[in-house]
Coordinates of C-alpha atoms in Angstrom, one line a residue:
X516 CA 0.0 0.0 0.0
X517 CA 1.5 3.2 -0.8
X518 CA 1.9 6.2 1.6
X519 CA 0.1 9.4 0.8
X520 CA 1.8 12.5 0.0
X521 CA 1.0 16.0 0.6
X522 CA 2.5 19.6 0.0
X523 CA 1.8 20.5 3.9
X524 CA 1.0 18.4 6.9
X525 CA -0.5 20.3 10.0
X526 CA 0.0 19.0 13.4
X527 CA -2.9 20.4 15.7
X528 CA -6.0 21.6 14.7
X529 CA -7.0 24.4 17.3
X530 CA -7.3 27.8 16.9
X531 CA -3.8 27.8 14.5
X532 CA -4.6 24.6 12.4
X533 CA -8.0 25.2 11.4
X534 CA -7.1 28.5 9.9
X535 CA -3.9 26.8 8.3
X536 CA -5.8 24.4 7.1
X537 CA -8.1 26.5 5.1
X538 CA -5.8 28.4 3.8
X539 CA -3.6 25.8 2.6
X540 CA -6.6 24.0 0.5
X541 CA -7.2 27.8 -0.8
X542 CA -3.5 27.6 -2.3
X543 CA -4.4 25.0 -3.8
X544 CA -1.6 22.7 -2.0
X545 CA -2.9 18.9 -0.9
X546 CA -3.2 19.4 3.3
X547 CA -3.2 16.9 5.7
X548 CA -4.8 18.1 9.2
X549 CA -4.1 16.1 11.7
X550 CA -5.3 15.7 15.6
X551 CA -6.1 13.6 18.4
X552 CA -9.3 14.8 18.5
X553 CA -11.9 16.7 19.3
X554 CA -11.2 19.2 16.6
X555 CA -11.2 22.7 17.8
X556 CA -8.3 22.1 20.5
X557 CA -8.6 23.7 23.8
X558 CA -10.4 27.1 22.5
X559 CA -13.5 25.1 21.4
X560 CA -13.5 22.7 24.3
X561 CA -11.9 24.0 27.5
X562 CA -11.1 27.6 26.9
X563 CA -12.4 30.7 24.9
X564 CA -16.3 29.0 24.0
X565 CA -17.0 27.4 27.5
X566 CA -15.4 30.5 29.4
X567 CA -17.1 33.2 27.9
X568 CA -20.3 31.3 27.7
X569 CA -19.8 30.9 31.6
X570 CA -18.9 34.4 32.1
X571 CA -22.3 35.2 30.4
X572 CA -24.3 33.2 32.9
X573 CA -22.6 34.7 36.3
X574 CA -23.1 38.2 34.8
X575 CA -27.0 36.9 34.2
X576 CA -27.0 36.1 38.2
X577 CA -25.0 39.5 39.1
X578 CA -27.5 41.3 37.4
X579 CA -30.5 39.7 38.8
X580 CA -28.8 40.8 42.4
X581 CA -28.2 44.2 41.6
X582 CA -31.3 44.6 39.9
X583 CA -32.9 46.2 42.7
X584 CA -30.2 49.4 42.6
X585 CA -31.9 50.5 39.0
X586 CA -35.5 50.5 40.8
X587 CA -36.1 46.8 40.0
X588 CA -37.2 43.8 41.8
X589 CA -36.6 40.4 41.0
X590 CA -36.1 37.6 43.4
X591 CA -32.7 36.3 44.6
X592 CA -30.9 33.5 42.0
X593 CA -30.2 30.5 42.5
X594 CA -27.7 28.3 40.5
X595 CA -28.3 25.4 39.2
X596 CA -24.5 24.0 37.6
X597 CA -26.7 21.0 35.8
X598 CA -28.2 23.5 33.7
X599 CA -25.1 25.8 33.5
X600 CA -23.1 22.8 32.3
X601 CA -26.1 22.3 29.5
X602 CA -25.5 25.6 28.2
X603 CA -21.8 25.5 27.9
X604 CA -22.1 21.8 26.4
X605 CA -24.6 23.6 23.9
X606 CA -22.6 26.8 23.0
X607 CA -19.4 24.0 22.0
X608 CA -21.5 22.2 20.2
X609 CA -23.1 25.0 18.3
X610 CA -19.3 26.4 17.4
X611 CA -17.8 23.3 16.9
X612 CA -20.2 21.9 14.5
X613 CA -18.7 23.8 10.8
X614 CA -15.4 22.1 12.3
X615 CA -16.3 18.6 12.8
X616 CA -14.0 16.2 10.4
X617 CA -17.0 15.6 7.8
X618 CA -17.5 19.3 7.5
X619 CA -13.8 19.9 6.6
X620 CA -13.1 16.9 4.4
X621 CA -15.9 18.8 2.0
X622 CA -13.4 21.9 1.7
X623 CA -11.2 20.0 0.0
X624 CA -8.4 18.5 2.8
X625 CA -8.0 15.2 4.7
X626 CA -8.7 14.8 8.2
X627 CA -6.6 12.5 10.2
X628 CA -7.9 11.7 13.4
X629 CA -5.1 10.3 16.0
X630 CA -1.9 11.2 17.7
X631 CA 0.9 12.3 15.2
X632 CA 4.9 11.3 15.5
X633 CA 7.8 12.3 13.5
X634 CA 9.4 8.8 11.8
X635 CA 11.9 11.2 9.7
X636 CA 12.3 14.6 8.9
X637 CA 9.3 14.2 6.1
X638 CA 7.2 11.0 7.2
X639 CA 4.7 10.8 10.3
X640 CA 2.7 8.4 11.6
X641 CA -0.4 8.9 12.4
X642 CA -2.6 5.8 14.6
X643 CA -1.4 2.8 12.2
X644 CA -1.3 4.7 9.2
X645 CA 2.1 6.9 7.7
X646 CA 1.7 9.9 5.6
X647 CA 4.8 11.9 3.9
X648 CA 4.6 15.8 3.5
X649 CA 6.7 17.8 2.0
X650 CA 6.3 20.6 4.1
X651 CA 4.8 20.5 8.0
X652 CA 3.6 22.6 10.5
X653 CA 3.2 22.3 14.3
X654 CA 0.4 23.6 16.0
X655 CA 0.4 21.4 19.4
X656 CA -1.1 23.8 21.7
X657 CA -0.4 23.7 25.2
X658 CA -1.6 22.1 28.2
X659 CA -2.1 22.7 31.9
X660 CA 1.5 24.0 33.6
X661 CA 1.4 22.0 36.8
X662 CA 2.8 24.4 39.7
X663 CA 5.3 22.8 42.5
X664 CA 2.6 22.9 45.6
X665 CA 3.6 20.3 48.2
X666 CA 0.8 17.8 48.7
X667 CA -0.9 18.6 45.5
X668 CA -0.6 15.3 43.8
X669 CA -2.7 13.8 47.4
X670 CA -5.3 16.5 46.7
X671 CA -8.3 16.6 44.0
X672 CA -8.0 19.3 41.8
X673 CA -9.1 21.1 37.9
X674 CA -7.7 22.8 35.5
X675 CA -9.2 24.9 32.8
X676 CA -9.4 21.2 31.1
X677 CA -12.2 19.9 33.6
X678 CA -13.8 23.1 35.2
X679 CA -16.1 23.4 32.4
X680 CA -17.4 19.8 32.8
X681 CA -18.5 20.7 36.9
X682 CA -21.6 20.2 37.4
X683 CA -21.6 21.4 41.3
X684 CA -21.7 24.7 42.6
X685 CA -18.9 24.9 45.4
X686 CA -19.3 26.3 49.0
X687 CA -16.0 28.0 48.6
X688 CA -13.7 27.5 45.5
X689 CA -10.3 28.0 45.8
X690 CA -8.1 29.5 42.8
X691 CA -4.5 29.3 42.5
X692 CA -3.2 31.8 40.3
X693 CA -3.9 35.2 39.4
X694 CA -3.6 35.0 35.1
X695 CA -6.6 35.7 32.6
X696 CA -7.8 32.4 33.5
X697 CA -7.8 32.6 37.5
X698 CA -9.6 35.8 37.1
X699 CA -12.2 34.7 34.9
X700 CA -13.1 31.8 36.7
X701 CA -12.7 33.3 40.3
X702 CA -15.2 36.5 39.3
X703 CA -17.9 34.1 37.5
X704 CA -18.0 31.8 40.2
X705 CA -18.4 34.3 42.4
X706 CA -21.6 36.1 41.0
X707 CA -22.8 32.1 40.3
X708 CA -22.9 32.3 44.7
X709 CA -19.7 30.5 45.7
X710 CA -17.0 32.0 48.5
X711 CA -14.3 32.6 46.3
X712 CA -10.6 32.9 47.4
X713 CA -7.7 33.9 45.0
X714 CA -4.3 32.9 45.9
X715 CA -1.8 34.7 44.1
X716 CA 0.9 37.2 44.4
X717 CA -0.3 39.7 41.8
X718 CA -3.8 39.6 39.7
X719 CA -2.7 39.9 36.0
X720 CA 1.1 40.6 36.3
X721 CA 1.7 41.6 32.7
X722 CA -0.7 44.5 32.9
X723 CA -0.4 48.0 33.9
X724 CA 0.3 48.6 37.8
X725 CA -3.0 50.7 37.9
X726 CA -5.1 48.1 35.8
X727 CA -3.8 45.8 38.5
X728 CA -5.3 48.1 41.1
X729 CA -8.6 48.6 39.9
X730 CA -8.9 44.8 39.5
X731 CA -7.7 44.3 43.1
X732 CA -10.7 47.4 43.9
X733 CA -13.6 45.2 41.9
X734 CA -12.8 41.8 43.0
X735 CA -12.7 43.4 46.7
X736 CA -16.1 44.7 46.2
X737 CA -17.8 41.5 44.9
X738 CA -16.5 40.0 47.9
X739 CA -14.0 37.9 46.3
X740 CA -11.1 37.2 48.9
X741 CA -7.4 37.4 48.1
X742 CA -3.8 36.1 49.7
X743 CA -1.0 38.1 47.8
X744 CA 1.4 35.1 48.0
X745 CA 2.3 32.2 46.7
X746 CA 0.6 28.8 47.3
X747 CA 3.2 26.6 49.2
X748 CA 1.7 23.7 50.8
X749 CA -2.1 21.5 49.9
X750 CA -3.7 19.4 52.1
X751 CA -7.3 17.6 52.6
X752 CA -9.2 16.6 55.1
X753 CA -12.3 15.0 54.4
X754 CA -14.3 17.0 51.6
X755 CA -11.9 20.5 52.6
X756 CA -9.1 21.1 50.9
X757 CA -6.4 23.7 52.6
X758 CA -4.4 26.0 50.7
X759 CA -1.3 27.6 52.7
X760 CA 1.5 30.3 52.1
X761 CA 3.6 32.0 54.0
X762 CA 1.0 34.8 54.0
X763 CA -2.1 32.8 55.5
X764 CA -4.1 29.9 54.4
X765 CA -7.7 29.8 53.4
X766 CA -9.9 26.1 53.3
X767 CA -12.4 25.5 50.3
X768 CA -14.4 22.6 49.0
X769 CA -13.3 22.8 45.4
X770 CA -9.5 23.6 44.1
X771 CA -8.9 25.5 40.7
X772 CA -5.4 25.5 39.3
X773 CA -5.1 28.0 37.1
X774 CA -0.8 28.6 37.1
X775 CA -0.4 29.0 33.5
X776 CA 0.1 26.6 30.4
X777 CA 2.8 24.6 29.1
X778 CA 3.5 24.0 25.3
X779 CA 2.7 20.2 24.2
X780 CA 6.2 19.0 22.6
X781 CA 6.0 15.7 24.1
X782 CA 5.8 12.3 22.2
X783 CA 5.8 14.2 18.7
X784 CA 9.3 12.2 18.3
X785 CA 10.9 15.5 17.4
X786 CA 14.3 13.9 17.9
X787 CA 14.0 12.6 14.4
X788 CA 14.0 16.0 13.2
X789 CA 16.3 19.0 13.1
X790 CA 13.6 21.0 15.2
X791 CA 14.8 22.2 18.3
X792 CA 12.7 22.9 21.5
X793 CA 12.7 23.6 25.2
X794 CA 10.4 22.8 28.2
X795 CA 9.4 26.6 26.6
X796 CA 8.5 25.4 23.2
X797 CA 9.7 25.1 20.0
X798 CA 12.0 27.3 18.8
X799 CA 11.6 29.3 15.5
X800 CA 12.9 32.3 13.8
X801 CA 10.9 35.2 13.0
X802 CA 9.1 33.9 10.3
X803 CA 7.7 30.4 12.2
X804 CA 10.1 28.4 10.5
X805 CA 12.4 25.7 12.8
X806 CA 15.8 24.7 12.1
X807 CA 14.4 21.8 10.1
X808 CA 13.8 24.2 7.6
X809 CA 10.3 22.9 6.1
X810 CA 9.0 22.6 9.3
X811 CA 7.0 25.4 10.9
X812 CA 5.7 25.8 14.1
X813 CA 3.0 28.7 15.2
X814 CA 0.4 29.3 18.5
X815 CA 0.8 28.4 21.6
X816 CA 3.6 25.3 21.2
X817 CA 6.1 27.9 20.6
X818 CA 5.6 29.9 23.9
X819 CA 5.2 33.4 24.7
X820 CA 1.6 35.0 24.6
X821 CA -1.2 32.3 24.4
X822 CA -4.2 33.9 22.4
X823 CA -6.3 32.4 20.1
X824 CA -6.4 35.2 17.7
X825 CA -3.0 35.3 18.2
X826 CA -2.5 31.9 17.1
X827 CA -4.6 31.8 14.0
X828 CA -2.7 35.1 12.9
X829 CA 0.4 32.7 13.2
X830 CA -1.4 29.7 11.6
X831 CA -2.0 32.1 8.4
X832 CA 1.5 33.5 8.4
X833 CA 3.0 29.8 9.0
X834 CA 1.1 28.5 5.7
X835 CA 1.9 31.8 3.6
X836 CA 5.7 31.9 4.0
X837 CA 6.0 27.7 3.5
X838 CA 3.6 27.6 0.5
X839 CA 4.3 31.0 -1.2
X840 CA 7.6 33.2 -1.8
X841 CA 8.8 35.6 0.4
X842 CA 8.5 36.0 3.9
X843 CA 6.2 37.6 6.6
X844 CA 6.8 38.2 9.9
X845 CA 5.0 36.0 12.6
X846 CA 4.9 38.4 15.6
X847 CA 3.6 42.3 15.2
X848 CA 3.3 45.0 17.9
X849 CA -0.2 45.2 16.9
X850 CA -1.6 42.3 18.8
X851 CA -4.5 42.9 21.7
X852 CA -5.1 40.6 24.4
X853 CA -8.5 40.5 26.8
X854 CA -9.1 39.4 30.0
X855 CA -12.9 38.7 30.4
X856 CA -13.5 39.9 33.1
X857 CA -16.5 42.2 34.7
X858 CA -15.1 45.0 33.4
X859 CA -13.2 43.5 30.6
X860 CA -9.4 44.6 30.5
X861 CA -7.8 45.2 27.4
X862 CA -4.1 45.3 26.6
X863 CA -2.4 46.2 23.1
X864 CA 1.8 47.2 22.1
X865 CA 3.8 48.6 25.1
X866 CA 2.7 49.4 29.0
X867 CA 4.0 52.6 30.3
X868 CA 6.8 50.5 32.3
X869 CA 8.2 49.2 28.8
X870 CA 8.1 52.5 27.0
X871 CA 10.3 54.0 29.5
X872 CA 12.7 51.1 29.4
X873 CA 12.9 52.2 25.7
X874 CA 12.7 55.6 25.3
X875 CA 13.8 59.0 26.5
X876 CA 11.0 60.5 28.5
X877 CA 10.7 63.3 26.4
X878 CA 10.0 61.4 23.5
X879 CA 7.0 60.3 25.1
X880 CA 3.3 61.0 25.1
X881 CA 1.7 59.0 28.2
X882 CA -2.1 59.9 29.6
X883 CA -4.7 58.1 30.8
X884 CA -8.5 59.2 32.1
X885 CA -10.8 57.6 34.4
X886 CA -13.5 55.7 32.8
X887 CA -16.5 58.5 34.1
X888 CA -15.4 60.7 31.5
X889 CA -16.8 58.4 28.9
X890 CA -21.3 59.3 28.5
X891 CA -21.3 56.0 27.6
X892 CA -19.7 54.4 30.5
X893 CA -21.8 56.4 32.8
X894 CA -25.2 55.4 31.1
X895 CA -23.8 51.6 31.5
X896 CA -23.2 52.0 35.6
X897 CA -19.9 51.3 34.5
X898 CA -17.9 53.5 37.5
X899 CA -14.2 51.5 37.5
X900 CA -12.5 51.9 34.9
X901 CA -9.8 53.5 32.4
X902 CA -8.4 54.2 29.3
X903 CA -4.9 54.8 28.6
X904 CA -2.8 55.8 25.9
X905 CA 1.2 55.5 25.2
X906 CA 2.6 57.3 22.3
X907 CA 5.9 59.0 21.1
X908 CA 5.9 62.4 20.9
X909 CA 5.7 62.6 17.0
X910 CA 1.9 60.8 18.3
X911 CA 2.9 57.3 16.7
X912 CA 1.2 55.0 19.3
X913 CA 3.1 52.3 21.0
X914 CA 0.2 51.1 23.2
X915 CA -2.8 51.3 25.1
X916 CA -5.0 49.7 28.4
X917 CA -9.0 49.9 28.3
X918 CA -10.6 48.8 31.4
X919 CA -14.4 48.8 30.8
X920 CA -17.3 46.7 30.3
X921 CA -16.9 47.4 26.3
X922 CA -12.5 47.4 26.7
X923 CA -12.5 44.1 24.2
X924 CA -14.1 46.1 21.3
X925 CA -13.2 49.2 21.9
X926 CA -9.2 48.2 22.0
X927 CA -9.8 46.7 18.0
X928 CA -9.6 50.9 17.3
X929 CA -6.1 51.0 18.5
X930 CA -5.6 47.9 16.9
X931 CA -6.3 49.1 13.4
X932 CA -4.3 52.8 13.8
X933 CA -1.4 50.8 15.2
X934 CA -0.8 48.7 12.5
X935 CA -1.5 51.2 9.8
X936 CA 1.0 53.7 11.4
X937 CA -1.8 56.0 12.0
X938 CA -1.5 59.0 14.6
X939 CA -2.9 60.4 17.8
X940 CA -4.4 63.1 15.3
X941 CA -6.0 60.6 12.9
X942 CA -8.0 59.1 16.1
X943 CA -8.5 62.5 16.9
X944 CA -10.4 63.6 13.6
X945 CA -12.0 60.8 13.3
X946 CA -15.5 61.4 13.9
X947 CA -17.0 58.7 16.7
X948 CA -20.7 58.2 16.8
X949 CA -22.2 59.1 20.3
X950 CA -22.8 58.2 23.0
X951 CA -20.1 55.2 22.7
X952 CA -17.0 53.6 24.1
X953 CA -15.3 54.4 21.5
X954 CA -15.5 58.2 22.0
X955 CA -13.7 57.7 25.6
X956 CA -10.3 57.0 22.8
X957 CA -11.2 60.2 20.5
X958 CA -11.3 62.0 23.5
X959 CA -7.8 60.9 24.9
X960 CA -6.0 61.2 21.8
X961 CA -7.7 64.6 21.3
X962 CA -5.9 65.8 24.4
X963 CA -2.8 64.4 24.1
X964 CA -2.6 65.6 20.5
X965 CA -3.8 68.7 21.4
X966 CA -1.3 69.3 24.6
X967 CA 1.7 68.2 22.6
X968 CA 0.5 70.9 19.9
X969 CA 0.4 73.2 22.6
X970 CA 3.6 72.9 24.2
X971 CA 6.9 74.6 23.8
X972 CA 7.9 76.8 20.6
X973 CA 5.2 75.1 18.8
X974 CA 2.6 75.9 21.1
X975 CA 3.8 79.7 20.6
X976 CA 3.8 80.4 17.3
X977 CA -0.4 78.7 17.2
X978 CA -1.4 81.2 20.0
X979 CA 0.9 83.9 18.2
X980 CA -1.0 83.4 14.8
X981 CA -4.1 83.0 16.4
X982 CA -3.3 86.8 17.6
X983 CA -2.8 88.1 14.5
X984 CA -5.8 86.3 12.5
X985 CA -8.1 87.5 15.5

């Protein structure tokens, strides 16, 4: 029997290898997609679908308890997790269905269902069957980073990979770790009616210091408790489960570990390839491409920042430079990341902190504005908050924060003028329909454009020949 040949092979089909995959079958190239199963990776089944679909059912619950401050009655929720699990189950099944294996073999590529190893630079085997390619791709995803807690291998636990699945509303969940993930989880559960106690050293690390301290602010007034430090030591006794640091210790009923994610380069039997890889992926230059040479490797196996967005930008970029000529880059300044929570925090380019690291101060533009000043904001209820812009002086932006129930959308603006080189006065001119989020950005880059005008010589000679024209 003769082994099939194909111009790519993609290893993973998440987030990265779906969009690979279609593009590849658009070039015309013969694509192999290959997975373990289910297709749709961790986004689909344990991440971005089931979250967000959570996240909408704790802020149904919040806002049948706060009803009563808008002049409304309603009577107190109750939670019912058989019924939440229903809905998440639902919401995966609606999103997974255009990527199910039959659904993809009609556009055109095959779909190999079963874990994939390297036999040679070029041949792979896949279950009991072998497939040559002449070029590959990796798209592995990651899986659940396992922290170094004493006692937590005696001690039930979930990850991102079973919370989804609970079907039992907890007395008091515990969350270790204070990433995307722990906050998410850790604000839903608590608006779902769960004692909720986050164990962490700092909530969202990467951010700004005062996004940091706002999130600190909310979480606080929902009720949600907090030990700044790290977890050290798990233990159970009967159904409680005790988490200790050297800060304090807190007992809960149900234990989430949410300590990060680590890429999956195990049993791909790399060894028989030139690629070369760490416990912190794979390594790759700037254009996706491993030492091997045809082999590529995008998303969240290769480290770094873990967004689905992020890795199906890569996916595409992966596919372009090994099936076309040329070269493009596979990381850009231009890339936003969310954290879902209640209000959503949104992150693009450089944070204050970096800027300075890079620049002279004076060759900075940095101002931010409390989230009140936005109309919109204000009809939402939507008090804690902030938008915050960091530009050089010649009003190129390098980055921006957006905390606010809208932050997710309203960060795609400073998306789009960051990678088309646009200007604080382009945002500025732009005319923003009212009342929006969006106007909270026209107004900040109105000021700042307008107070660097204003300053020094330059600043001068406008108020001069506004003089003589009055």
């Amino acid at each position: 029997m003769s082994t099939p040949e194909y111009d790519l092979a993609i290893l993973g089909a998440g987030a990265s290898g779906l969009i690979a995959a279609d593009f590849s079958v658009q070039l015309g190239a013969r694509t192999a997609l290959i997975d373990k199963g289910p297709i749709g990776g961790d986004c689909t089944w344990s991440g971005c679908v089931p979250s967000k679909s959570l996240i909408k059912v704790a802020s149904v619950a919040h806002d049948a308890r706060t009803a009563a401050r808008y002049g409304i009655g309603v009577s107190t929720p109750t939670t019912d997790m058989t019924e939440v699990r229903a809905y998440l189950r639902a919401t995966i099944q609606q999103i997974y269905e255009p990527t199910m294996p039959e659904a993809l073999r009609k556009k055109g590529m095959d779909v190999l269902i079963g874990a994939a190893r390297f036999l040679d630079p070029h041949s792979l085997e896949v279950g009991t069957e072998r497939i040559r390619a002449r070029k590959v791709l990796i798209n592995t995803g990651a899986e659940p980073r396992t922290p170094a807690i004493t006692g937590l291998a005696n001690v039930p636990y979930m990850t991102y990979q079973q919370i989804f699945e609970n079907d039992r509303l907890p007395q008091h969940l515990l969350v270790v770790g204070g990433g995307p993930i722990g906050c998410e989880i850790a604000q839903a559960y608590r608006r779902l009616g769960s004692e909720v106690t986050v164990i962490a050293e700092h909530l969202l690390p990467a951010e700004e210091p005062e996004v940091q301290e706002l999130l600190s602010r909310i979480f606080a007034q929902e009720g949600i408790e907090r030990i700044a430090a790290r977890a050290k030591i798990v233990c159970r006794e009967g159904e409680a489960i005790t988490v200790e640091t050297l800060a304090g210790k807190a007992t809960g009923d149900l234990l989430f570990i949410a300590t990060g994610r680590a890429p999956l380069v195990r049993n791909l039997g790399l060894e028989a390839t030139n690629v070369r890889y760490t416990g912190r992926g794979i390594e790759v230059n700037k254009f996706l491409q491993t030492a091997a040479g045809h082999i590529y490797a995008a998303g969240d196996v290769i480290g770094g920042q873990q967004f689905s967005h992020l890795a199906g930008w890569q996916g595409f970029q992966a596919v372009r430079n090994a099936l076309l000529p040329g070269n493009n880059a596979g990381t850009t300044a231009a890339m936003p990341h969310i954290t879902f929570t209640s209000p959503e925090i949104a992150q693009i380019g450089l944070t204050e902190g970096k800027a300075r690291a890079m620049f002279k101060s004076h060759d900075l533009l940095i101002k931010s504005f409390d989230i009140n000043k936005v109309d919109r904001a204000v009809n939402e209820d939507d008090r804690l908050g902030l938008i915050k812009i960091v530009a050089r002086s010649n009003g190129f932006i390098l980055g921006a924060s957006i905390v606010g129930e809208r932050a997710g959308e309203t960060i795609t603006e400073i998306a789009i003028a960051m990678r088309n080189k646009l200007k604080l006065a382009d945002l500025a001119a732009t005319v923003h329909p009212y009342p929006t989020y969006s106007t909270g950005v026209q107004l900040l880059a109105t000021k700042m454009a307008v107070e660097h005008a204003f300053s020094g010589t330059s600043g001068r000679l406008l108020r001069g020949l506004s003089a003589l024209w009055r």
